[in-house]
mmCIF file of C-alpha atoms and ligand atoms in Angstrom:
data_model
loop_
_atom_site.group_PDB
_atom_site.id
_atom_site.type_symbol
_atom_site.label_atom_id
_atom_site.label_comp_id
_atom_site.label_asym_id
_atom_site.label_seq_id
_atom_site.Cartn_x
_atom_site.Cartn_y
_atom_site.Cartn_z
ATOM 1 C CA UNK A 1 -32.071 14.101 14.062
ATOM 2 C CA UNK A 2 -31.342 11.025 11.624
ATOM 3 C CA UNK A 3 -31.766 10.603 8.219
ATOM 4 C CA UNK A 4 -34.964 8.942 7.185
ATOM 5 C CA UNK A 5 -32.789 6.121 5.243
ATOM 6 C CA UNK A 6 -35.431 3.471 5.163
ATOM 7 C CA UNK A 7 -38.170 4.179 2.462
ATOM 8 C CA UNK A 8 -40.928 5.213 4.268
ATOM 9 C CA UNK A 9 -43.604 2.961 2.272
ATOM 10 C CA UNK A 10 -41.876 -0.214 3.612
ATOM 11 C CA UNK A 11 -41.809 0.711 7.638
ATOM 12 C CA UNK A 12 -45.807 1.441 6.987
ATOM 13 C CA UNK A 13 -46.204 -2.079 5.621
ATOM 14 C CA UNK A 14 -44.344 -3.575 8.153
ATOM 15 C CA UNK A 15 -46.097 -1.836 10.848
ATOM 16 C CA UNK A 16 -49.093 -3.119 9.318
ATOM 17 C CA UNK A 17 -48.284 -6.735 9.258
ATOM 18 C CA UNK A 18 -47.369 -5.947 12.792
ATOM 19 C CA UNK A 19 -50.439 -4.782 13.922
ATOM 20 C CA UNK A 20 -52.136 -7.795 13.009
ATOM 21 C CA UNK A 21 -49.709 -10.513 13.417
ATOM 22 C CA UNK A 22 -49.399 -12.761 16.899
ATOM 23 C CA UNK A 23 -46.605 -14.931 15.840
ATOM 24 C CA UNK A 24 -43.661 -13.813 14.965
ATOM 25 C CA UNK A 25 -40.023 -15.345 14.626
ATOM 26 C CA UNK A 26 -36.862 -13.697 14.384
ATOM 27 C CA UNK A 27 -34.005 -15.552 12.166
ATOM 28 C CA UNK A 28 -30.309 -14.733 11.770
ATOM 29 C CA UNK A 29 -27.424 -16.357 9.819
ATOM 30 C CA UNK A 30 -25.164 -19.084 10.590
ATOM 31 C CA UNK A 31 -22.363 -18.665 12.949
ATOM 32 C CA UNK A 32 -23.938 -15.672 14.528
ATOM 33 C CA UNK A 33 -21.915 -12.594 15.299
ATOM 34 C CA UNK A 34 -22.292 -9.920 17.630
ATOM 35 C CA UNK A 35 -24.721 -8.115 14.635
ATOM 36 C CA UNK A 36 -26.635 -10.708 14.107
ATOM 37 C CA UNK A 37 -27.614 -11.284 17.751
ATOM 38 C CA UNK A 38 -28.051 -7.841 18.615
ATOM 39 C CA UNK A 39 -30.149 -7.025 15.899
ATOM 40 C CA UNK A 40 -32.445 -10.155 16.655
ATOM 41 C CA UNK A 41 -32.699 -9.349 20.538
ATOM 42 C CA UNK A 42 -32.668 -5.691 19.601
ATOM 43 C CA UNK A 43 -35.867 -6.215 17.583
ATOM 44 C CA UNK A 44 -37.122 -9.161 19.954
ATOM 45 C CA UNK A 45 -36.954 -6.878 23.028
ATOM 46 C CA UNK A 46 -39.272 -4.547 20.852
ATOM 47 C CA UNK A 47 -41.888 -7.239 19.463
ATOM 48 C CA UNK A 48 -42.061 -8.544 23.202
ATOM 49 C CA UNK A 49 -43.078 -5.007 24.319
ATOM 50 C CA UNK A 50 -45.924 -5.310 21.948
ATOM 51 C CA UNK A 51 -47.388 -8.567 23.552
ATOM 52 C CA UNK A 52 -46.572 -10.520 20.164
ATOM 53 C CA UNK A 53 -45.100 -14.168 20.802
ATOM 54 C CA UNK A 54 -41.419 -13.685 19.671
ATOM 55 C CA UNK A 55 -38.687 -16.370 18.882
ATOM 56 C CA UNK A 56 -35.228 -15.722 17.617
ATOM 57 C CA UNK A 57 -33.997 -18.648 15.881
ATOM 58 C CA UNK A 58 -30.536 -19.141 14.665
ATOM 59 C CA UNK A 59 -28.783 -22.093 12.710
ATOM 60 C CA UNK A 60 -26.120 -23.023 15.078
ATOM 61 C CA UNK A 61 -24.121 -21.725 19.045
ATOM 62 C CA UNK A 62 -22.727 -18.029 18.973
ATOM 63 C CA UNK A 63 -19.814 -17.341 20.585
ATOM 64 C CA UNK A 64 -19.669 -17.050 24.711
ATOM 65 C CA UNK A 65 -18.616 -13.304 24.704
ATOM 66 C CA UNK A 66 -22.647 -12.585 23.570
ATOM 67 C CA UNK A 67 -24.334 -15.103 26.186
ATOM 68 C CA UNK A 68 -24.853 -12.104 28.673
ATOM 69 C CA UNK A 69 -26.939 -9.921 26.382
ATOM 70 C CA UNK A 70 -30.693 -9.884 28.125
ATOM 71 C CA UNK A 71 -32.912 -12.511 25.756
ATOM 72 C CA UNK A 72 -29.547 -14.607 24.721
ATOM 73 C CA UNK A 73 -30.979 -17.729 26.570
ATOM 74 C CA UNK A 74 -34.317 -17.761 24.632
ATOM 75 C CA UNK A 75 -32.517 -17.337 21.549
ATOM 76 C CA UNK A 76 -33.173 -21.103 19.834
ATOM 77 C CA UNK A 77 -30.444 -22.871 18.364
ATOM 78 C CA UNK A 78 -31.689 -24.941 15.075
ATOM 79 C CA UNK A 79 -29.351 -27.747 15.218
ATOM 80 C CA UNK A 80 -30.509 -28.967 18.566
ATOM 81 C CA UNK A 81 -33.973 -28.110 18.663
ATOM 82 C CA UNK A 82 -35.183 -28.594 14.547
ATOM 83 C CA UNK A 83 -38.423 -30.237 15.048
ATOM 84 C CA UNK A 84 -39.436 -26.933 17.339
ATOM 85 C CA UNK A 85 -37.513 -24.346 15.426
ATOM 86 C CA UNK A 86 -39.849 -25.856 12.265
ATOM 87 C CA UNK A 87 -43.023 -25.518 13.658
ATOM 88 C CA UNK A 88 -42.202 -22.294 14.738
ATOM 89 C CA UNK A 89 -41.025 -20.896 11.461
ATOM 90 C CA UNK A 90 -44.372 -22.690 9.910
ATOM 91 C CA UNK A 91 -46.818 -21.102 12.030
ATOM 92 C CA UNK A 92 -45.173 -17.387 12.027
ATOM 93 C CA UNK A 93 -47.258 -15.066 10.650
ATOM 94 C CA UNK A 94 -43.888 -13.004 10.251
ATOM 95 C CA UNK A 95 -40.808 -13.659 9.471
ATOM 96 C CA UNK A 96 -38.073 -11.081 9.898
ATOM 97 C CA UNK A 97 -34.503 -12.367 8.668
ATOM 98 C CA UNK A 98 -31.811 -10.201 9.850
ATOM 99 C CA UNK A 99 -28.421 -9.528 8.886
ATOM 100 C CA UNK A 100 -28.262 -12.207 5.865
ATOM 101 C CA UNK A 101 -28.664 -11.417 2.288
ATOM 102 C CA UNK A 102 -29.121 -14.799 1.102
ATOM 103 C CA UNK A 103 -30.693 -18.085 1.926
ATOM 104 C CA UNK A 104 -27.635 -19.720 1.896
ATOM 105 C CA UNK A 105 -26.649 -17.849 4.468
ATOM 106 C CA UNK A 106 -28.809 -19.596 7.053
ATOM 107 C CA UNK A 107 -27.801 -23.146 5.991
ATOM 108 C CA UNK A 108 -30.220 -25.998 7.268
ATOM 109 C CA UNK A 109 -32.418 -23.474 8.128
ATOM 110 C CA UNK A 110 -33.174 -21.731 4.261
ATOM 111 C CA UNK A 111 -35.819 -24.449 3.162
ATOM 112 C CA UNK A 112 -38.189 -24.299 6.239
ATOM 113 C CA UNK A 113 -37.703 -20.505 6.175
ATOM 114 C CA UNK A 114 -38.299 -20.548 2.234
ATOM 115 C CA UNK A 115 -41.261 -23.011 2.670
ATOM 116 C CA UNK A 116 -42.607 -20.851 5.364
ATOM 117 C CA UNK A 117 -46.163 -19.215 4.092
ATOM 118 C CA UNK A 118 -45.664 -15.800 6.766
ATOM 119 C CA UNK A 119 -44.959 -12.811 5.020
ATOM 120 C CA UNK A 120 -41.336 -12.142 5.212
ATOM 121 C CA UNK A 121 -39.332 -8.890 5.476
ATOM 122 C CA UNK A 122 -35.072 -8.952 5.374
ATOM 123 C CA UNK A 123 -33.428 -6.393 7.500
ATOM 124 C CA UNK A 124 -29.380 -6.047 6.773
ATOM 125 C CA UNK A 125 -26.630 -4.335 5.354
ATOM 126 C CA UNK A 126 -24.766 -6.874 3.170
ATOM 127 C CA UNK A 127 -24.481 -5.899 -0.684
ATOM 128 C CA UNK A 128 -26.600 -8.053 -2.941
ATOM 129 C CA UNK A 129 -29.552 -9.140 -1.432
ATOM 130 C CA UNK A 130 -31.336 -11.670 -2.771
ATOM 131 C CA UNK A 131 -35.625 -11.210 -3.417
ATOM 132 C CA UNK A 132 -36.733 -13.939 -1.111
ATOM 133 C CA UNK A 133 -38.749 -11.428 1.076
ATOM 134 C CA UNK A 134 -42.188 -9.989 0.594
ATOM 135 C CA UNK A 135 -40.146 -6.041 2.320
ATOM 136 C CA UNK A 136 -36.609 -5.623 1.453
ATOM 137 C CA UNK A 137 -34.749 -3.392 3.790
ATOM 138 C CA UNK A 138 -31.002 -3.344 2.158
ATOM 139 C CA UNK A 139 -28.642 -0.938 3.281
ATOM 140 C CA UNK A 140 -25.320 -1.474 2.688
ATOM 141 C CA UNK A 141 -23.868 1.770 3.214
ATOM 142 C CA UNK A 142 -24.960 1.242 7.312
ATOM 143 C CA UNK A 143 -22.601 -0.381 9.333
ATOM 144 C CA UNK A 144 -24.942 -3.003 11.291
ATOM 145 C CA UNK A 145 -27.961 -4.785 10.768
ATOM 146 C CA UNK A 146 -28.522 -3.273 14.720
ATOM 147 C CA UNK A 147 -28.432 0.719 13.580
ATOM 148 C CA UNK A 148 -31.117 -0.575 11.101
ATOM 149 C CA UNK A 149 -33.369 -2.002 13.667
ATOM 150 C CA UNK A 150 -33.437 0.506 15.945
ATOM 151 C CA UNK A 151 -33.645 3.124 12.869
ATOM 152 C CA UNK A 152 -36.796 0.796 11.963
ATOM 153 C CA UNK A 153 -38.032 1.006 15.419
ATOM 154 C CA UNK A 154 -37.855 4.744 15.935
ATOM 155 C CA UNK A 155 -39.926 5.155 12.684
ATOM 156 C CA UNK A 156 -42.568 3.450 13.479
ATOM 157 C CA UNK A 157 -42.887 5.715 16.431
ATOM 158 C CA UNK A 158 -41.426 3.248 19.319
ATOM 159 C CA UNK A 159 -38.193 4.629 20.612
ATOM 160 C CA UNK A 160 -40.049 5.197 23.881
ATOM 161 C CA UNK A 161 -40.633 1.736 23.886
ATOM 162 C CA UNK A 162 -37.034 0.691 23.891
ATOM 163 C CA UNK A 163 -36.198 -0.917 26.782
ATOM 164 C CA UNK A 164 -32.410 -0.874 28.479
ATOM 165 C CA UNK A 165 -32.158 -4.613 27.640
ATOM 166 C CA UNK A 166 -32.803 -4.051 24.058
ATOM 167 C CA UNK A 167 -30.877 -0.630 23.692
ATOM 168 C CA UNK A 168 -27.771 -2.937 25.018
ATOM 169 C CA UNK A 169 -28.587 -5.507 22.525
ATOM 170 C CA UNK A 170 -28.639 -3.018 19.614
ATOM 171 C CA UNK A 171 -25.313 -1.272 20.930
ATOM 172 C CA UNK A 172 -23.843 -4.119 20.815
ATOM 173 C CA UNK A 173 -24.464 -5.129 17.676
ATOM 174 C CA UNK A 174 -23.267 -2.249 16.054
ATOM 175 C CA UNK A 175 -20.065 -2.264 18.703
ATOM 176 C CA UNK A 176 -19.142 -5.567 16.758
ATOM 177 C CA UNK A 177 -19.638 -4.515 13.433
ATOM 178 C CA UNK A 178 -17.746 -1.435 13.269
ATOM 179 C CA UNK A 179 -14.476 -2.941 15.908
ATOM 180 C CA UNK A 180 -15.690 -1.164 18.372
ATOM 181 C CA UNK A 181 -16.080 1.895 16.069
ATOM 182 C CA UNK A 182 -12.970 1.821 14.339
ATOM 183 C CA UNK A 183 -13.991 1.173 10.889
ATOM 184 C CA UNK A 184 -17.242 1.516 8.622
ATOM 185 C CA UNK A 185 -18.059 4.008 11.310
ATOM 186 C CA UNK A 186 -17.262 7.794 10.080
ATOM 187 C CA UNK A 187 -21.010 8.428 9.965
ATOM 188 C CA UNK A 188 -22.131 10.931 12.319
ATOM 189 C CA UNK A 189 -25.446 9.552 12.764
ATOM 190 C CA UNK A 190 -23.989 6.812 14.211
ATOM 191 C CA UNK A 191 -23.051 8.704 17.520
ATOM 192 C CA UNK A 192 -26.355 10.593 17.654
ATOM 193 C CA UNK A 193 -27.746 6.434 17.820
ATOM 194 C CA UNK A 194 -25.119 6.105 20.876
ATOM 195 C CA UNK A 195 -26.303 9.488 22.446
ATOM 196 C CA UNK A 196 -29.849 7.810 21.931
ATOM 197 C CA UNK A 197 -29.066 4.497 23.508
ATOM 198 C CA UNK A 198 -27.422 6.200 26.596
ATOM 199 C CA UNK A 199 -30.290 7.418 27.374
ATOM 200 C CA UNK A 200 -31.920 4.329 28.453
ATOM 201 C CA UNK A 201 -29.183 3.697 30.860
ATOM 202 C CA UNK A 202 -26.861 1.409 29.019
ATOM 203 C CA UNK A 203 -23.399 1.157 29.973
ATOM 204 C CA UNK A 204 -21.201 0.953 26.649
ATOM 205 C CA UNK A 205 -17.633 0.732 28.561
ATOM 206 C CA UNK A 206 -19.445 -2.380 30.444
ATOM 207 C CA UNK A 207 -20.411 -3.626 27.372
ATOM 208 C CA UNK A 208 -16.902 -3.437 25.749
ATOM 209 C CA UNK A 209 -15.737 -5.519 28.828
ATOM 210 C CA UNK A 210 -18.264 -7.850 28.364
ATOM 211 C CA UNK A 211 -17.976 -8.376 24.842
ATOM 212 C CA UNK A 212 -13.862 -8.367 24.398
ATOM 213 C CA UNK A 213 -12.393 -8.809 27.529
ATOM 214 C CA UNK A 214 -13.655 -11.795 29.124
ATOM 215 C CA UNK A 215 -11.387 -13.734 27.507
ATOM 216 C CA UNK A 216 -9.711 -17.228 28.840
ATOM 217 C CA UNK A 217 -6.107 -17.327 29.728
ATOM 218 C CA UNK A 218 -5.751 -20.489 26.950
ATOM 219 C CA UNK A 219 -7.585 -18.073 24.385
ATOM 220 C CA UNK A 220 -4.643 -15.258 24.944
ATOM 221 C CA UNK A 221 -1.978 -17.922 24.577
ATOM 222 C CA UNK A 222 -3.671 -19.097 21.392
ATOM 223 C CA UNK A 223 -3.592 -15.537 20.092
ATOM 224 C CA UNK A 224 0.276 -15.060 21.097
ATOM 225 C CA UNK A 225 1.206 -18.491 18.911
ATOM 226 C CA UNK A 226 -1.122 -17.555 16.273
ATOM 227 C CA UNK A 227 1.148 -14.076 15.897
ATOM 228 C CA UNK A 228 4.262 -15.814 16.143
ATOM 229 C CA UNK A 229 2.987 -18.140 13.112
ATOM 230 C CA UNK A 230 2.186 -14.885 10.922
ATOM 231 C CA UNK A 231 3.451 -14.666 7.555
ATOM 232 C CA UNK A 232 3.898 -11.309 6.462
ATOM 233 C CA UNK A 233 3.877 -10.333 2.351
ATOM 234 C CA UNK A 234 5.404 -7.234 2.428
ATOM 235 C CA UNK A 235 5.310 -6.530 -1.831
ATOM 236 C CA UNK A 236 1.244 -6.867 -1.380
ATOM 237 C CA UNK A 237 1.013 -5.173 1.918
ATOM 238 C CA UNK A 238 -0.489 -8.314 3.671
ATOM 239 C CA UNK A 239 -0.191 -10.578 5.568
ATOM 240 C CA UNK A 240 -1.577 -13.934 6.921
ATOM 241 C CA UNK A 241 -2.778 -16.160 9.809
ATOM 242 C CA UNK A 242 -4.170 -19.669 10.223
ATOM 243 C CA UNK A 243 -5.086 -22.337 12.618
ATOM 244 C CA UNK A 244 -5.143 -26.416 12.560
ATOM 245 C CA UNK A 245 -7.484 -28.146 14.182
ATOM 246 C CA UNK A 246 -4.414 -29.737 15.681
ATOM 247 C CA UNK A 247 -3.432 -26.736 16.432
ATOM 248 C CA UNK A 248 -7.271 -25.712 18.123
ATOM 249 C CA UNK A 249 -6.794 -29.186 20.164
ATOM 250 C CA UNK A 250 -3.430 -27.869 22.087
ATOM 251 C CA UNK A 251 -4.827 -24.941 22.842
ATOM 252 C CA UNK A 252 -8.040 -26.228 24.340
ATOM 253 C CA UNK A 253 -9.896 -24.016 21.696
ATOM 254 C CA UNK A 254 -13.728 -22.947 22.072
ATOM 255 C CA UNK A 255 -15.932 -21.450 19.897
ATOM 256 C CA UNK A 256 -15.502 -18.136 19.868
ATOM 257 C CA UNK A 257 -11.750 -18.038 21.082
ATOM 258 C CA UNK A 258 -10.123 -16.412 17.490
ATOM 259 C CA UNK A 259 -12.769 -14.039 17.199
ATOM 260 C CA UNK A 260 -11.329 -10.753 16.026
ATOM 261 C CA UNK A 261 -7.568 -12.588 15.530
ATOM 262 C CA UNK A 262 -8.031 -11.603 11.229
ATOM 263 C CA UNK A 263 -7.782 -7.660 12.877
ATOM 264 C CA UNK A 264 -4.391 -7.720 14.512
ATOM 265 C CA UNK A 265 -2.223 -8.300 11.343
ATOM 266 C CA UNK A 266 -3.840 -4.986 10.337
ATOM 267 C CA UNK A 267 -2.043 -3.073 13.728
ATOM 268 C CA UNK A 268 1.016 -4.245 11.096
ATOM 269 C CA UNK A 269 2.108 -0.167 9.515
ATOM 270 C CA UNK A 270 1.545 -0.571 5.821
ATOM 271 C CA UNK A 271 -0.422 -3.890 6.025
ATOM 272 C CA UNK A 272 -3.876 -3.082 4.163
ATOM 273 C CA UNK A 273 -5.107 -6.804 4.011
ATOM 274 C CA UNK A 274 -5.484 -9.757 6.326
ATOM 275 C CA UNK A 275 -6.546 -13.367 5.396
ATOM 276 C CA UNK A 276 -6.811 -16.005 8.665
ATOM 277 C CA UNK A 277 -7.538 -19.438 7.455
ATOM 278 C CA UNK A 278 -8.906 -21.659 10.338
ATOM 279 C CA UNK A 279 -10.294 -25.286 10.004
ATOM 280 C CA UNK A 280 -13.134 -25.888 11.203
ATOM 281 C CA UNK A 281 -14.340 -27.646 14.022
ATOM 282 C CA UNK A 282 -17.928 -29.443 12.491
ATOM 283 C CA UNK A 283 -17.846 -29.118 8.346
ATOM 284 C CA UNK A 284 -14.247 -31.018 6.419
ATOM 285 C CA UNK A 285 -13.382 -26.791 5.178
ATOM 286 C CA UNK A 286 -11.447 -24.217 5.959
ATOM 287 C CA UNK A 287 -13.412 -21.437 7.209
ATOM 288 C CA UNK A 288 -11.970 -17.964 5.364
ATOM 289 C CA UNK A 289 -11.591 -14.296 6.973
ATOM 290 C CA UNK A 290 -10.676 -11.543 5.015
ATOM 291 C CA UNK A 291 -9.887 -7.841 6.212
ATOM 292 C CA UNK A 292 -8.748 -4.488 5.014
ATOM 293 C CA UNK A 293 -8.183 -0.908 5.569
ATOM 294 C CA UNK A 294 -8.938 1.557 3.051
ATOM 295 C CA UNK A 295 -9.991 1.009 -0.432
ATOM 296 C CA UNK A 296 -8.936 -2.625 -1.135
ATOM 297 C CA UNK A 297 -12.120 -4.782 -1.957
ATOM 298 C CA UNK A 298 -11.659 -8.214 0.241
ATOM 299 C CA UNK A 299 -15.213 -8.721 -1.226
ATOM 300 C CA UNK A 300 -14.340 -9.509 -4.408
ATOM 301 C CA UNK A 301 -11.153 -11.481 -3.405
ATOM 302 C CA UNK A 302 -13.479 -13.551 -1.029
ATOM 303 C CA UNK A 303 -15.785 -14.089 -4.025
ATOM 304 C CA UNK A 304 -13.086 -14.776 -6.755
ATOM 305 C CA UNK A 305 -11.269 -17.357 -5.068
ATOM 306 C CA UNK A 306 -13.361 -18.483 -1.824
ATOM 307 C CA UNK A 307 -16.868 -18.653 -2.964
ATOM 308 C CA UNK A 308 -17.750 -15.776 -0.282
ATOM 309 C CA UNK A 309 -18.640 -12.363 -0.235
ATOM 310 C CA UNK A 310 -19.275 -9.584 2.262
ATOM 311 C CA UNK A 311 -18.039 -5.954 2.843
ATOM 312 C CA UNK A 312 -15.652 -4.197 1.292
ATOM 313 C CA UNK A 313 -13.335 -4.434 4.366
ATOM 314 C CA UNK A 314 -14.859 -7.408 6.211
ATOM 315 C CA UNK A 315 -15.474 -10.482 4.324
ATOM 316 C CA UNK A 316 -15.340 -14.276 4.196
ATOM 317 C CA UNK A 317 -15.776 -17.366 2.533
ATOM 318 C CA UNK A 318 -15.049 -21.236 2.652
ATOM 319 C CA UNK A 319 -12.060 -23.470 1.303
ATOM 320 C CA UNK A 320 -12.444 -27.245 0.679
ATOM 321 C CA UNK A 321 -8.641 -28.729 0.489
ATOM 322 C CA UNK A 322 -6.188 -28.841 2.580
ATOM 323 C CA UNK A 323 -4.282 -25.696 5.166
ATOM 324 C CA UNK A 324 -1.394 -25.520 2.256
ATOM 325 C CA UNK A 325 -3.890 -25.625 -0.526
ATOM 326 C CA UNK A 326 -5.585 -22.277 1.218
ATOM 327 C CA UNK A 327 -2.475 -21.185 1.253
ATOM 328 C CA UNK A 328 -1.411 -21.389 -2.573
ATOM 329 C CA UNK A 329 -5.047 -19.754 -3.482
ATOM 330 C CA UNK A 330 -4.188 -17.176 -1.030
ATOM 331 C CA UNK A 331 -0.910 -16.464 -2.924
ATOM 332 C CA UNK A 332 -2.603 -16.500 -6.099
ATOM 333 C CA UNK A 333 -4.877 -13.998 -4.845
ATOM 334 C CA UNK A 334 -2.394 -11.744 -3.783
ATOM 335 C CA UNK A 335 -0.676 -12.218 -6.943
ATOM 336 C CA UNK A 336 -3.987 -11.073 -9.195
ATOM 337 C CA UNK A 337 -4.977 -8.534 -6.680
ATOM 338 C CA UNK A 338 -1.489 -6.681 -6.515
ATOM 339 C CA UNK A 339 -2.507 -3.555 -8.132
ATOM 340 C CA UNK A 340 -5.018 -3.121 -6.154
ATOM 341 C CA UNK A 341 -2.797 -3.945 -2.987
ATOM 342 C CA UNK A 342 -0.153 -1.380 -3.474
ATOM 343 C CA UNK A 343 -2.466 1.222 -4.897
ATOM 344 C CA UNK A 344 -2.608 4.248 -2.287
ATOM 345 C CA UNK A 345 -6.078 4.930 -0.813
HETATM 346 P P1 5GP B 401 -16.164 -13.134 9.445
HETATM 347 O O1 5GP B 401 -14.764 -12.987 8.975
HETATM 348 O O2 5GP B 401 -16.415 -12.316 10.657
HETATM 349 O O3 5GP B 401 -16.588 -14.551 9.573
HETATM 350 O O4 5GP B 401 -17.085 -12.543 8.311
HETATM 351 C C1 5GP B 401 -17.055 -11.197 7.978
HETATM 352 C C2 5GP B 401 -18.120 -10.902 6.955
HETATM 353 O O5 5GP B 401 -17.840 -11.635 5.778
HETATM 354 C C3 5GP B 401 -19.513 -11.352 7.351
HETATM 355 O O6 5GP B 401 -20.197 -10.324 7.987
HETATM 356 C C4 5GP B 401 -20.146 -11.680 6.023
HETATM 357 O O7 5GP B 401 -20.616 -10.506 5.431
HETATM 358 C C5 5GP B 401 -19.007 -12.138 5.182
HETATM 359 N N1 5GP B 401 -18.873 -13.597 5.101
HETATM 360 C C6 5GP B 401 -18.229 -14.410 5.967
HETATM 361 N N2 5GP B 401 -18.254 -15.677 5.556
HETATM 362 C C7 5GP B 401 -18.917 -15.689 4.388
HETATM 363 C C8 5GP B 401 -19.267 -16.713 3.450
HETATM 364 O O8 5GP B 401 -18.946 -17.901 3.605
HETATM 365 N N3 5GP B 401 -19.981 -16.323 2.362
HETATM 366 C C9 5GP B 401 -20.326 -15.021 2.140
HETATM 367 N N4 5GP B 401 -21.008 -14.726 1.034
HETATM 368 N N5 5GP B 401 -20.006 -14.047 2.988
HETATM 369 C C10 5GP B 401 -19.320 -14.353 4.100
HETATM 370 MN MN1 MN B 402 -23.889 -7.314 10.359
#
């Protein structure tokens, strides 16, 4: 049995909304991740079973290693298809914005969403949420945006509803968020979900395949030169990674292809944080991954000196300067957050 963790007033409003909504749209944050994919076709699968017109819209392309999850090809991409995505969001009678805890976090897409006159409820898991939603559901201490949905779902009194598609989008999404279970995932409950999933036929060592390794050969060879790059702090138990766009060019990069690089430093024995600075591809900055095991907070690192945020042991942000600028802040970081890197826990 799980733990009724979502206050029980707030899955009887939504369930009324539902009841009498048509229209409903589904929005996720920029740069989607496995989460934020499978909680959106998690909780589209669901919606569709209910004969309600469903669209997931996100701001930009997710990665290739999530276009085989069931629904991926309906999922509407913002920056190609605005005018649509707009009327959509205007005539939705519901709005459910999952795994984002602030406007921001949906970039083009935040004033249409915040203009929108449906009633809106957030579904997520990152600290901090912001009150732009008429139902908050905030739960930071679970793991995935995914768990919550199909926590949400059974609630309401659907799990017989869940389909295989959608119980393989929801595994996924809380695959990804946990590294394929091998952090934020101690909670028992968790595998009870799994048991729960299984039994509408998914196949989670397919899905592991599907999801990390269907790799191309250039993407391996990008990850072996990457490695060989690494600078390793040893006094602050860290160490870091980066990528040029030059760099990206002779390695035929792809969206996608360093996904998951900002874990390996931590395979490092007594390495408790990992930074990978990569430039990006579209906007002039430096996009920011942060990483730890244990107790050290990359959160507040991430928000001290990169304008981000996130989890305590997954977080990110964005640097506007140059690689070697990143660089220097990231040494000043490590610098201030010494204590905190050596302390044992
Ligand atoms: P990733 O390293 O996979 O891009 O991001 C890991 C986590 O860090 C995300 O789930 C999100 O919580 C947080 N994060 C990443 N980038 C940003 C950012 O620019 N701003 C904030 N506030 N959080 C971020
Ligand atoms: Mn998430």
């Amino acid at each position: 049995m799980l733990t009724k963790v979502i206050e029980q007033a707030k899955i009887d409003r939504f369930a009324r909304w539902m009841g009498h909504a048509e229209r409903i749209v589904i929005v996720a944050h920029v740069a989607p991740d496995g989460d934020a994919i499978g909680s959106s076709l998690g909780l589209w699968h669901f919606l569709n079973s209910q004969d309600k017109t469903v669209n997931v819209i996100v701001p930009n392309a997710f990665p290739d290693f999530l276009r085989w999850m069931p629904g991926s090809k309906d999922v509407l991409l913002y920056d190609h298809y605005k005018e649509f995505a707009d009327k959509l969001i205007s005539e939705a009678e519901i709005i459910c914005c999952l795994d984002f805890n602030a406007l921001s976090r949906i970039d083009a897409m935040a004033d249409a969403v915040k203009a929108a006159k449906g009633k809106k409820i957030l579904i997520d898991h990152h600290l901090y949420p912001e009150e732009f939603c008429d139902i908050t559901i905030s739960h930071p201490n679970i793991s995935s945006t995914s768990e919550l949905v199909f926590r949400l779902i059974c609630r309401m009194g659907y799990f017989n509803e869940i389909t295989k598609a959608g119980a393989e989008c929801i595994y996924t999404g809380m695959m990804t968020d946990t590294g394929g279970f091998t952090y934020n995932s101690n909670n028992r409950e968790i595998y009870f979900i799994i048991s729960e999933l299984l039994s509408k036929g998914i196949d989670k060592d397919d899905i592991y395949r599907k999801v990390y390794n269907t790799y191309s050969e250039s993407r391996l060879r990008l990850m072996g030169y990457v490695l060989s790059q690494m600078k390793v702090y040893p006094d602050y138990h860290a160490a870091l990674i980066s990528l040029t766009r030059n760099e990206q060019g002779r390695f035929d990069y792809i969206r996608g292809d360093s996904e998951g690089f900002v874990n390996i430093p931590l395979s490092i024995k007594d390495v408790v944080f990992s930074c990978f600075l990569r430039e990006d591809t579209e906007k002039p900055m430096i996009k920011v991954s942060l990483r730890s095991v244990g107790t050290f907070p990359c959160n507040q690192l991430a928000a001290e000196f990169f304008n981000g945020g996130g989890h305590l042991n997954a977080s990110g942000g964005e640097f506007y300067g140059t690689m070697d600028e990143a660089k220097k802040v990231l040494e000043r970081a490590l610098e201030k957050f010494k204590p905190l890197l050596n302390a044992k826990g």
